[in-house]
Amino acid sequence: MPEMVRNKQVILKDYVSGFPKETDMYMTESSIELQVPKGSNGVLLKNLYLSCDPYMRPRMTNIKGSYVESFKPGMPISGYGVAKVLDSENPEFKKGDLVWGMTGWEEYSLVTAPQLFKIQHTDVPLSYYTGILGMPGMTAYAGFYEVCSPKQGECVFISAASGAVGQLVGQFAKLLGCYVVGSAGSKDKIDLLKNKFGFDEAFNYKEEPDLNEALKRYFPEGIDIYFENVGGKMLDAVLLNMKIHGRIAVCGMISQYNLDRPEGVHNLMYLVTKRVRMEGFLVRDYYHLYPKFLEMIIPHIKEGKIVYVEDMAEGLESAPATLIGLFSGRNVGKQVVAVAPE
Amino acid sequence: MPEMVRNKQVILKDYVSGFPKETDMYMTESSIELQVPKGSNGVLLKNLYLSCDPYMRPRMTNIKGSYVESFKPGMPISGYGVAKVLDSENPEFKKGDLVWGMTGWEEYSLVTAPQLFKIQHTDVPLSYYTGILGMPGMTAYAGFYEVCSPKQGECVFISAASGAVGQLVGQFAKLLGCYVVGSAGSKDKIDLLKNKFGFDEAFNYKEEPDLNEALKRYFPEGIDIYFENVGGKMLDAVLLNMKIHGRIAVCGMISQYNLDRPEGVHNLMYLVTKRVRMEGFLVRDYYHLYPKFLEMIIPHIKEGKIVYVEDMAEGLESAPATLIGLFSGRNVGKQVVAVAPE
């Protein structure tokens, strides 16, 4: 008889509109067989770390035909995570493998169509595979090197700069010899940007009455590259400050995700007058570069040339509040939830 | 003694805010010597055709550091035109040459730092050098072939489609084997698009209560390429209907030029979800391609494979009203003012 265990889960109560609340989710406990049905192609995962990411907000809404699938009310939240394979009927994975990719917000997940990467490098923190070595890392890598067309000496601005993606984009830009400025929403984050990640400058957007003036202060000659994570008013201010032939890589617009209607952006005519390329991208189009990315970043991590700051919450029970905190910017660094000891 | 002649001129009265009026300009008459000062590098032009173009609206405003120089109140309007050289101290031009480029809204212009192209092909209407063979033609060519990255069979949408640039973009797209739809603001223009320029479909945006619905009707599978001439609400509707990896070439936003504050565009998050590249451009960056462009387009004109519709106003006196008409869409086709017989 296969072993049955209790399985704590984080369930979405119902679709969310406006700002999500902790009570939009609830904890439950079911039981699960620690065995994959024979011939099913599935894997049985023990979840170790779960990732809180901004793109999860749109998944809480009932949108058809979106780029992400909506969560299903009454079912566990799903997201990126790091896990250990307990059982496998899939030829690509075997018991004991460490993996990262899509899993459930629960202690154990039966994944029937695995979208998982096998973890090869285990001499780095395993939680890094929710961040620097996972989806956010690949997002920063693809967004900066593939979309921004960066050149040495260029002036780079990053919003939400201390987040899972922003902190890496800034360090990539510094490695290339760019002038790098980031914005974030607290003194702690600004300190991190300047003292830990080596940004040239950083500012707290909440303390700037006029974002246009703030950008002019840090970019008197204008911005070559804007790595866009927030949208709305910041984008409007950036458009006023772009240099000729500048580039805007649109990674996300977290300031807009909880609004029923996104704010209007008024200064798009500057795309013409400054001949700016503004390009949206999704990391899913770039995973073929993952091996190349690892080859680049693993040595940089080991040599301490690139650092990564995580905000680690403890226990699955903390997951709902932790996810909500992401949208008020409570996290400092990449938000992770530790579910079980390695 | 050099010949002195009377020189009628169109003068900008003062900077304009909001919708420009005919009375923002006035006619005057000065006198001019039909001779270029010795050693001045200048040319003396007799203006034959003057071009009315949307970019002239921002020039009526006092903006510093813009991509175009503001007109000077009390001085003649300037713009693209076709002219004959009456006298030259410039080694590149000689008496009798036909030229196109920047000139004044007057009968005769002394141009001290000529930005002029010599006209080589005279077996086409000379007025074409204000349109299909001039700045608008190069704009359509560079915008479509260099910015849109078009491929055979793609779905192309063009706003202000019967204008100086739009009518050409549509014909270029048809030559490449694209499905082409245009929007414009009157029945006459829609007829032109469908029956003269060979667009697959066309619609009158003024008769569509819901632009999103209109676009869904003509692009059930979505839009690969949007050639943006208008901005505002149309752009917002287009963003909802872009295909994955679509491209938006931003040529201009004529619907916004008379507003004190441009309308807000709300749907930019679709740049991310559909991975769309939106790129502004100015024709000035592409004039090195002008010889290649002529080589392509002259045979097409002669073989009747590309046609061009002009809206010809007669006489310099008609110029102010004609320019204003551009902003209410009164012109049908490329708006030209005939100043003097060839």
XYZ file of C-alpha atoms in Angstrom:
684
model
C 0.000 0.000 0.000
C 1.395 3.432 -0.905
C 2.025 5.822 1.904
C -0.745 8.411 2.480
C 0.253 11.704 4.050
C -1.517 14.866 5.080
C -1.044 17.677 2.575
C -1.504 21.286 3.594
C -2.617 23.514 0.706
C -3.205 27.210 -0.071
C -6.532 27.541 -1.879
C -7.849 30.515 -3.876
C -11.290 31.299 -2.473
C -12.642 33.205 -5.452
C -11.532 35.504 -8.261
C -10.181 38.785 -6.992
C -10.863 42.322 -8.161
C -8.911 45.308 -6.915
C -6.247 44.883 -4.274
C -5.999 41.214 -3.147
C -6.401 40.350 0.529
C -5.059 37.528 2.624
C -8.631 36.287 3.026
C -8.888 35.736 -0.736
C -6.965 32.549 0.046
C -7.363 29.956 2.771
C -5.411 26.988 4.129
C -6.796 23.486 3.947
C -5.502 20.010 4.577
C -6.131 17.055 2.303
C -4.298 13.757 1.966
C -2.125 12.529 -0.871
C -0.563 9.220 -1.915
C 3.206 9.564 -2.202
C 3.171 7.572 -5.431
C 2.615 8.486 -9.063
C -0.068 6.461 -10.901
C 1.684 3.939 -13.128
C 2.104 4.971 -16.750
C 0.950 8.509 -16.018
C 4.104 10.439 -17.060
C 3.764 12.380 -13.818
C 6.066 13.171 -10.928
C 5.340 13.450 -7.227
C 7.050 16.480 -5.687
C 7.891 17.477 -2.157
C 7.876 21.279 -2.314
C 10.814 22.997 -0.640
C 10.554 26.649 -1.730
C 7.701 28.548 -3.349
C 8.109 31.760 -5.286
C 5.914 34.874 -4.995
C 5.895 36.729 -8.294
C 3.983 39.765 -9.627
C 2.560 37.862 -12.631
C 0.497 35.844 -10.103
C -1.821 38.827 -9.589
C -3.377 38.594 -13.095
C -3.853 34.874 -12.455
C -6.189 35.719 -9.580
C -8.562 37.354 -12.061
C -10.862 35.503 -14.395
C -9.403 36.535 -17.737
C -9.904 34.391 -20.788
C -7.299 34.354 -23.506
C -4.651 35.947 -21.336
C -0.969 35.046 -21.479
C -1.323 33.258 -18.146
C -3.949 30.800 -17.062
C -6.230 31.978 -14.273
C -6.071 30.135 -10.957
C -9.147 28.026 -10.282
C -11.221 29.009 -7.230
C -11.328 26.131 -4.774
C -8.023 24.744 -6.047
C -4.470 25.283 -4.794
C -2.555 28.308 -6.087
C 0.194 27.294 -8.495
C 3.524 28.938 -9.140
C 7.241 28.472 -9.513
C 9.007 26.489 -6.854
C 11.926 24.264 -5.938
C 11.071 20.646 -5.107
C 12.436 17.165 -4.596
C 11.134 14.281 -6.693
C 9.687 11.581 -4.427
C 8.388 9.359 -7.197
C 8.393 9.537 -10.991
C 6.760 7.852 -13.934
C 8.423 10.363 -16.222
C 11.613 9.226 -18.009
C 13.236 12.624 -17.531
C 13.041 12.615 -13.743
C 13.894 10.081 -11.081
C 13.387 9.804 -7.345
C 15.750 12.115 -5.482
C 16.106 14.658 -8.295
C 15.933 18.318 -7.330
C 13.858 20.341 -9.750
C 12.454 23.834 -10.274
C 9.424 24.960 -12.230
C 5.641 24.966 -11.962
C 4.279 23.355 -8.850
C 1.421 23.799 -6.383
C 1.142 25.848 -3.195
C 1.006 22.767 -1.019
C 3.390 20.428 0.729
C 3.271 17.738 -1.931
C 2.257 18.071 -5.582
C 1.373 15.442 -8.133
C 2.389 17.053 -11.416
C 1.022 15.157 -14.381
C 2.586 17.189 -17.206
C 5.844 18.397 -15.676
C 7.267 21.745 -16.801
C 10.364 21.360 -14.677
C 14.083 21.907 -14.969
C 16.442 19.467 -13.272
C 18.780 21.290 -10.889
C 22.415 20.543 -11.737
C 24.318 23.014 -9.583
C 23.649 22.306 -5.915
C 26.600 24.221 -4.457
C 24.483 27.379 -4.384
C 21.418 28.001 -2.174
C 18.583 25.870 -3.546
C 16.147 28.751 -3.036
C 18.070 30.625 -5.761
C 16.167 28.490 -8.260
C 13.062 30.535 -7.421
C 15.030 33.699 -8.164
C 18.443 34.408 -9.604
C 18.752 30.935 -11.139
C 15.092 30.545 -12.027
C 12.375 32.456 -13.835
C 13.284 35.933 -12.503
C 16.961 35.415 -13.337
C 16.158 34.334 -16.879
C 13.762 37.283 -17.155
C 16.494 39.743 -16.193
C 18.988 38.061 -18.536
C 16.670 37.913 -21.563
C 15.182 41.333 -20.916
C 18.505 43.083 -20.533
C 20.740 41.334 -23.041
C 18.170 40.330 -25.667
C 15.638 43.184 -25.546
C 17.529 46.268 -24.333
C 20.457 46.025 -26.804
C 22.749 47.492 -24.131
C 26.107 49.112 -24.830
C 28.933 50.020 -22.503
C 28.566 53.451 -20.957
C 24.859 53.786 -21.556
C 22.488 55.270 -18.975
C 20.142 52.664 -17.536
C 17.075 53.204 -15.359
C 15.299 50.353 -13.558
C 12.030 50.620 -11.641
C 11.117 48.171 -8.871
C 14.886 47.897 -8.859
C 15.384 45.880 -5.688
C 12.920 43.190 -6.733
C 13.624 39.684 -7.981
C 14.377 40.886 -11.515
C 15.469 44.509 -11.014
C 18.403 43.798 -8.703
C 19.895 41.539 -11.374
C 19.286 43.863 -14.307
C 21.151 46.574 -12.413
C 24.104 44.294 -11.711
C 24.214 43.103 -15.334
C 24.250 46.729 -16.454
C 27.071 47.569 -14.021
C 29.096 44.583 -15.261
C 28.771 46.035 -18.755
C 30.009 49.438 -17.619
C 26.717 51.304 -17.672
C 25.571 54.151 -15.425
C 22.720 52.611 -13.433
C 19.944 54.215 -11.398
C 17.094 52.390 -9.703
C 13.839 53.400 -8.069
C 12.163 51.588 -5.205
C 9.690 52.339 -2.419
C 11.584 52.367 0.898
C 14.827 53.503 2.514
C 15.895 49.875 3.077
C 15.541 49.151 -0.593
C 17.425 52.287 -1.635
C 20.255 51.327 0.719
C 20.370 47.867 -0.819
C 20.529 49.283 -4.321
C 23.393 51.624 -3.536
C 25.376 49.590 -1.023
C 24.746 45.975 -1.921
C 23.998 45.905 -5.652
C 26.361 48.699 -6.655
C 23.863 50.943 -8.420
C 25.319 54.390 -9.099
C 22.210 56.083 -7.718
C 18.817 55.147 -6.368
C 15.740 57.052 -5.248
C 12.527 56.419 -3.335
C 9.725 57.186 -5.771
C 7.305 57.692 -2.871
C 9.334 60.684 -1.709
C 9.471 62.359 -5.112
C 6.650 64.850 -5.680
C 7.619 65.053 -9.370
C 9.008 61.938 -11.039
C 10.004 63.915 -14.115
C 12.163 66.193 -11.962
C 13.686 63.204 -10.170
C 14.649 61.581 -13.442
C 16.112 64.837 -14.772
C 18.262 65.029 -11.638
C 19.724 61.560 -12.139
C 19.744 61.615 -15.941
C 20.607 65.174 -17.030
C 21.528 63.780 -20.461
C 18.577 61.393 -20.641
C 17.972 57.658 -20.404
C 19.267 55.161 -22.965
C 17.595 52.103 -21.465
C 14.544 51.829 -19.236
C 13.773 48.444 -17.730
C 10.063 48.792 -17.033
C 8.571 46.903 -14.104
C 5.878 49.276 -12.870
C 4.000 51.180 -15.613
C 1.671 54.137 -15.036
C 3.068 57.483 -13.869
C 6.660 56.286 -13.838
C 6.449 55.279 -17.495
C 4.982 58.672 -18.379
C 7.864 60.425 -16.620
C 10.454 58.168 -18.248
C 9.069 58.895 -21.731
C 9.827 62.588 -21.153
C 13.437 61.703 -20.378
C 14.429 59.159 -23.003
C 17.450 59.787 -25.202
C 17.296 59.547 -28.968
C 17.232 55.889 -30.043
C 16.564 54.775 -26.468
C 14.993 51.436 -25.616
C 12.301 50.455 -23.148
C 12.052 46.769 -22.252
C 8.609 46.194 -20.782
C 8.880 43.365 -18.292
C 5.780 44.150 -16.251
C 3.604 46.926 -14.828
C 3.045 45.975 -11.206
C 1.588 49.379 -10.272
C -1.346 48.620 -12.574
C -2.254 45.047 -11.671
C -4.711 45.902 -8.915
C -6.521 48.645 -10.827
C -9.824 47.951 -12.516
C -8.655 50.110 -15.377
C -4.960 50.804 -15.940
C -3.857 54.440 -15.750
C -3.518 56.318 -19.025
C -0.031 56.985 -20.375
C 0.094 60.363 -22.063
C 3.591 60.865 -23.417
C 3.820 58.182 -26.098
C 4.503 60.793 -28.791
C 8.028 60.874 -27.357
C 8.489 57.425 -28.870
C 8.454 59.237 -32.209
C 10.386 62.380 -31.405
C 13.127 60.391 -29.642
C 12.853 57.350 -31.949
C 12.420 55.007 -29.023
C 11.844 51.271 -29.259
C 9.484 49.972 -26.563
C 9.227 46.222 -26.486
C 7.296 43.841 -24.307
C 8.662 40.386 -23.632
C 7.903 37.204 -21.733
C 10.589 34.962 -20.348
C 8.887 31.902 -21.820
C 10.205 32.868 -25.265
C 13.804 32.693 -24.043
C 14.244 29.437 -22.112
C 16.377 28.028 -24.929
C 19.028 30.403 -23.542
C 18.861 28.897 -20.043
C 22.036 26.771 -20.349
C 23.955 29.769 -21.704
C 22.580 31.889 -18.853
C 23.695 29.375 -16.190
C 27.147 29.196 -17.763
C 27.431 32.965 -17.391
C 25.890 33.462 -13.986
C 27.108 30.527 -11.862
C 30.759 31.691 -11.927
C 29.670 35.259 -11.195
C 27.766 34.088 -8.137
C 30.683 31.955 -6.912
C 33.134 34.819 -7.374
C 30.799 37.214 -5.573
C 30.526 39.462 -8.622
C 26.771 39.130 -8.583
C 24.857 39.001 -5.326
C 21.234 38.239 -4.664
C 18.960 39.271 -1.836
C 16.030 37.105 -0.863
C 13.187 37.846 1.491
C 12.449 34.442 3.023
C 9.121 33.739 4.685
C 8.877 30.604 6.793
C 6.164 27.995 6.351
C 3.314 27.417 3.919
C 0.950 29.107 6.396
C 2.744 32.401 5.758
C 2.276 32.151 1.982
C -1.021 34.063 1.549
C 0.129 37.094 3.553
C 3.512 36.955 1.848
C 2.017 37.001 -1.631
C -0.235 39.942 -0.745
C 2.780 41.806 0.643
C 4.365 41.717 -2.803
C 1.723 44.122 -4.114
C 2.299 46.674 -1.385
C 6.073 46.297 -1.793
C 6.541 44.833 1.686
C 9.228 42.412 0.513
C 12.844 43.501 0.373
C 14.452 41.482 -2.390
C 13.166 38.336 -4.027
C 10.180 36.986 -2.095
C 10.410 33.272 -1.303
C 8.386 31.013 0.992
C 10.291 28.129 2.626
C 7.884 25.198 2.842
C 10.075 22.327 4.048
C 13.695 21.844 5.070
C 15.965 20.671 2.288
C 21.105 95.946 -60.766
C 19.465 92.662 -59.676
C 15.776 92.289 -60.397
C 13.469 93.054 -57.431
C 10.096 91.340 -57.378
C 7.106 91.292 -55.067
C 6.997 88.241 -52.847
C 3.737 87.093 -51.283
C 4.249 85.264 -47.994
C 2.240 83.269 -45.427
C 3.158 84.507 -41.951
C 2.500 82.847 -38.597
C 0.786 85.459 -36.429
C 1.587 83.906 -33.045
C 2.094 80.556 -31.367
C -1.020 78.424 -31.408
C -2.647 76.411 -28.650
C -5.518 74.043 -29.291
C -7.019 73.692 -32.724
C -5.290 76.066 -35.193
C -7.380 78.569 -37.144
C -6.911 80.180 -40.516
C -6.505 83.494 -38.703
C -3.418 82.189 -36.912
C -1.690 82.996 -40.208
C -1.906 85.981 -42.516
C -0.752 86.905 -46.010
C 1.724 89.678 -46.561
C 3.744 90.977 -49.456
C 7.403 91.927 -49.278
C 9.981 92.306 -52.008
C 12.977 90.157 -52.779
C 16.064 90.394 -54.974
C 16.223 87.496 -57.407
C 19.929 87.062 -56.707
C 21.912 85.215 -54.084
C 24.512 87.269 -52.174
C 27.970 86.419 -53.562
C 29.875 83.804 -51.580
C 26.864 82.988 -49.410
C 26.453 79.292 -50.278
C 22.729 80.012 -50.711
C 20.202 79.398 -53.437
C 17.281 81.505 -54.623
C 14.176 79.416 -55.190
C 10.965 79.974 -57.071
C 8.476 77.836 -55.178
C 6.195 75.676 -57.331
C 4.459 73.344 -54.857
C 4.196 73.490 -51.076
C 3.417 70.529 -48.883
C 0.959 70.471 -45.939
C 2.068 67.883 -43.401
C 0.863 66.919 -39.914
C 4.279 67.514 -38.286
C 3.748 71.227 -39.013
C 1.225 71.457 -36.176
C 3.839 70.972 -33.399
C 5.919 73.649 -35.146
C 3.130 76.144 -34.477
C 3.711 75.699 -30.749
C 6.573 77.181 -28.785
C 8.378 74.036 -27.720
C 12.031 74.116 -26.882
C 14.152 71.059 -27.442
C 11.588 69.385 -29.648
C 12.481 67.286 -32.685
C 11.256 70.088 -34.927
C 12.045 73.745 -34.732
C 9.111 75.982 -33.896
C 7.993 78.444 -36.545
C 8.794 82.039 -35.663
C 5.837 84.396 -35.178
C 6.024 87.207 -37.721
C 8.045 85.079 -40.129
C 6.930 82.929 -43.067
C 5.870 79.365 -42.383
C 8.431 76.877 -43.660
C 7.933 73.385 -44.971
C 8.705 70.913 -47.702
C 8.228 72.054 -51.263
C 9.222 71.697 -54.894
C 11.055 74.640 -56.393
C 13.142 75.865 -59.291
C 16.597 77.330 -58.693
C 16.743 80.878 -60.055
C 20.216 81.666 -58.788
C 22.851 79.775 -56.841
C 26.072 80.393 -54.991
C 26.073 76.771 -53.863
C 28.279 74.363 -55.838
C 25.676 71.614 -55.614
C 22.924 73.552 -57.367
C 22.766 75.628 -60.533
C 20.223 77.919 -62.136
C 17.397 75.905 -63.676
C 17.717 72.933 -61.331
C 14.489 71.515 -59.946
C 14.767 70.690 -56.252
C 12.662 69.494 -53.313
C 13.177 70.023 -49.614
C 12.796 72.731 -46.997
C 11.587 76.058 -48.320
C 9.346 78.948 -47.288
C 5.637 79.526 -47.674
C 6.175 82.360 -50.128
C 6.637 82.826 -53.838
C 10.426 83.114 -53.701
C 12.789 81.887 -51.009
C 16.391 82.695 -50.323
C 17.723 79.541 -48.688
C 21.112 80.101 -47.102
C 21.829 76.572 -45.861
C 20.055 74.419 -48.413
C 18.614 71.058 -47.302
C 17.478 70.193 -50.783
C 17.470 67.180 -53.090
C 18.031 67.717 -56.796
C 15.146 66.268 -58.806
C 16.417 63.753 -61.381
C 13.247 62.103 -62.645
C 11.062 64.693 -64.332
C 8.811 62.319 -66.279
C 6.474 62.103 -63.269
C 4.322 64.931 -61.858
C 6.673 67.382 -60.157
C 4.209 67.725 -57.260
C 4.982 64.083 -56.438
C 8.167 65.353 -54.792
C 6.036 66.783 -51.995
C 4.479 63.346 -51.539
C 5.165 59.921 -52.953
C 8.704 60.874 -54.092
C 9.434 63.179 -51.178
C 9.321 63.139 -47.399
C 6.015 61.250 -47.054
C 7.119 58.602 -49.558
C 10.407 58.062 -47.740
C 8.469 57.958 -44.453
C 6.204 55.203 -45.742
C 9.161 53.293 -47.180
C 11.358 53.499 -44.082
C 8.464 52.956 -41.690
C 7.136 49.913 -43.452
C 10.265 48.137 -44.651
C 12.739 49.204 -41.960
C 10.568 49.439 -38.832
C 7.643 47.027 -39.333
C 9.746 43.962 -40.332
C 6.894 42.857 -42.620
C 6.435 39.330 -43.924
C 4.243 37.998 -46.719
C 0.756 37.100 -45.577
C 0.787 39.203 -42.427
C -2.211 41.240 -41.289
C -1.556 44.969 -41.531
C -3.644 47.819 -40.151
C -3.073 51.465 -41.108
C -4.780 54.486 -39.565
C -5.148 57.771 -41.468
C -4.798 55.332 -44.315
C -5.676 57.605 -47.220
C -3.178 60.274 -46.198
C 0.154 61.109 -47.759
C 1.929 58.245 -45.991
C -0.872 55.748 -45.290
C -1.917 55.238 -48.899
C 1.640 54.170 -49.735
C 2.126 51.912 -46.727
C -1.023 50.042 -47.739
C 0.176 49.617 -51.296
C 3.618 48.447 -50.158
C 1.929 45.903 -47.894
C -0.288 44.671 -50.728
C 2.749 44.304 -53.014
C 4.272 42.069 -50.349
C 1.147 39.895 -50.192
C -0.230 41.125 -46.885
C -3.868 41.430 -45.810
C -4.385 45.180 -45.479
C -7.091 47.179 -43.722
C -7.188 50.952 -43.370
C -9.205 53.408 -41.334
C -10.112 56.925 -42.405
C -12.746 59.533 -41.646
C -15.085 59.803 -44.665
C -16.885 57.731 -47.271
C -14.767 59.243 -50.052
C -11.617 58.133 -48.310
C -12.933 54.621 -47.660
C -13.857 54.335 -51.343
C -10.350 55.408 -52.309
C -8.776 52.841 -50.002
C -10.831 49.965 -51.358
C -11.160 50.912 -55.010
C -8.062 52.900 -55.832
C -5.333 51.682 -53.460
C -6.446 48.044 -53.360
C -6.802 47.690 -49.574
C -8.632 44.487 -48.664
C -10.934 46.348 -46.306
C -11.413 49.852 -44.949
C -13.665 51.455 -42.384
C -14.756 54.923 -41.293
C -13.661 55.274 -37.684
C -16.214 58.048 -37.135
C -19.033 55.563 -37.766
C -17.722 52.918 -35.363
C -19.148 53.221 -31.847
C -16.564 50.688 -30.615
C -13.145 50.647 -32.280
C -12.233 47.403 -30.523
C -15.272 45.705 -32.076
C -14.451 47.159 -35.491
C -10.905 45.804 -35.336
C -12.128 42.393 -34.184
C -14.421 42.310 -37.204
C -11.601 42.958 -39.666
C -8.887 41.090 -37.760
C -10.505 38.033 -36.160
C -7.022 36.523 -35.798
C -5.388 39.785 -34.698
C -3.020 42.353 -36.170
C 0.609 41.612 -37.026
C 1.550 45.151 -37.993
C -0.003 48.466 -37.045
C 1.199 51.567 -38.840
C 0.291 54.262 -36.329
C -0.602 57.717 -37.603
C -3.260 58.858 -35.155
C -2.671 57.817 -31.515
C -5.220 58.048 -28.702
C -8.287 55.823 -28.701
C -7.337 54.021 -31.891
C -4.014 52.959 -30.393
C -5.760 51.699 -27.274
C -8.115 49.600 -29.395
C -5.267 48.278 -31.527
C -3.305 47.167 -28.456
C -6.226 44.898 -27.537
C -6.023 43.271 -30.953
C -2.327 42.728 -31.584
C -1.042 39.260 -32.390
C 1.847 37.702 -30.507
C 5.137 39.246 -31.682
C 3.293 42.011 -33.511
C 4.903 45.330 -34.385
C 3.673 48.901 -34.133
C 5.539 51.516 -36.151
C 4.721 54.904 -34.667
C 4.868 57.456 -37.448
C 2.714 60.125 -35.839
C -0.327 60.770 -33.658
C -2.321 63.413 -35.505
C -5.395 62.998 -33.272
C -3.340 64.328 -30.366
C -1.581 67.340 -31.853
C -4.279 69.881 -31.029
C -4.852 68.714 -27.457
C -3.299 70.560 -24.551
C -2.658 67.195 -22.945
C -2.578 64.021 -25.022
C -5.159 61.354 -24.196
C -4.050 58.540 -21.923
C -3.372 55.141 -23.449
C -4.473 52.381 -21.091
C -3.695 49.055 -22.717
C 0.109 49.084 -22.821
C 0.301 45.915 -20.728
C -0.637 44.119 -23.955
C 2.856 44.969 -25.182
C 4.022 42.404 -22.625
C 1.359 39.745 -22.930
C 1.580 39.791 -26.746
C 5.321 40.545 -26.840
C 4.797 43.530 -29.130
C 7.511 45.847 -30.365
C 6.352 49.465 -30.609
C 8.854 51.738 -32.252
C 8.807 55.399 -33.102
C 10.772 56.673 -36.066
C 11.571 59.841 -37.962
C 12.228 59.889 -41.665
C 15.344 62.020 -41.153
C 17.222 58.933 -39.943
C 16.614 57.150 -43.252
C 17.483 59.550 -46.070
C 20.576 57.510 -46.896
C 18.056 55.042 -48.370
C 16.551 57.663 -50.705
C 18.398 56.492 -53.850
C 17.364 52.874 -53.170
C 13.798 54.038 -52.565
C 13.659 55.912 -55.878
C 15.048 52.897 -57.691
C 12.204 50.813 -56.295
C 9.332 53.237 -56.630
C 9.861 55.005 -59.953
C 9.294 51.813 -62.015
C 6.254 50.955 -59.892
C 4.775 54.384 -60.612
C 5.479 54.119 -64.330
C 3.950 50.640 -64.527
C 0.900 51.812 -62.579
C 1.543 49.308 -59.792
C 1.578 52.094 -57.246
C -0.789 55.027 -57.558
C -0.908 58.257 -55.608
C -3.778 60.596 -54.889
C -3.113 64.271 -54.270
C -5.462 66.943 -53.028
C -4.271 70.037 -54.877
C -5.135 73.507 -53.614
C -4.516 76.400 -55.977
C -2.502 79.464 -55.044
C -0.476 80.575 -52.061
C -3.559 82.459 -50.760
C -5.272 79.130 -50.160
C -2.380 77.777 -48.074
C -3.537 78.793 -44.548
C -7.020 77.301 -44.926
C -5.548 74.247 -46.617
C -3.119 73.587 -43.779
C -5.887 73.956 -41.179
C -8.027 71.522 -43.185
C -5.415 68.831 -42.643
C -6.229 68.719 -38.934
C -9.936 68.226 -39.493
C -9.221 65.652 -42.205
C -10.692 67.784 -44.993
C -8.052 66.715 -47.504
C -8.558 63.563 -49.541
C -5.101 62.220 -50.285
C -1.800 64.055 -50.037
C -2.395 67.768 -49.471
C -0.411 70.025 -51.790
C -0.619 73.744 -52.549
C 0.256 74.778 -56.116
C 2.017 78.130 -55.878
C 3.228 78.789 -59.413
C 2.958 77.034 -62.781
C 5.901 74.783 -63.589
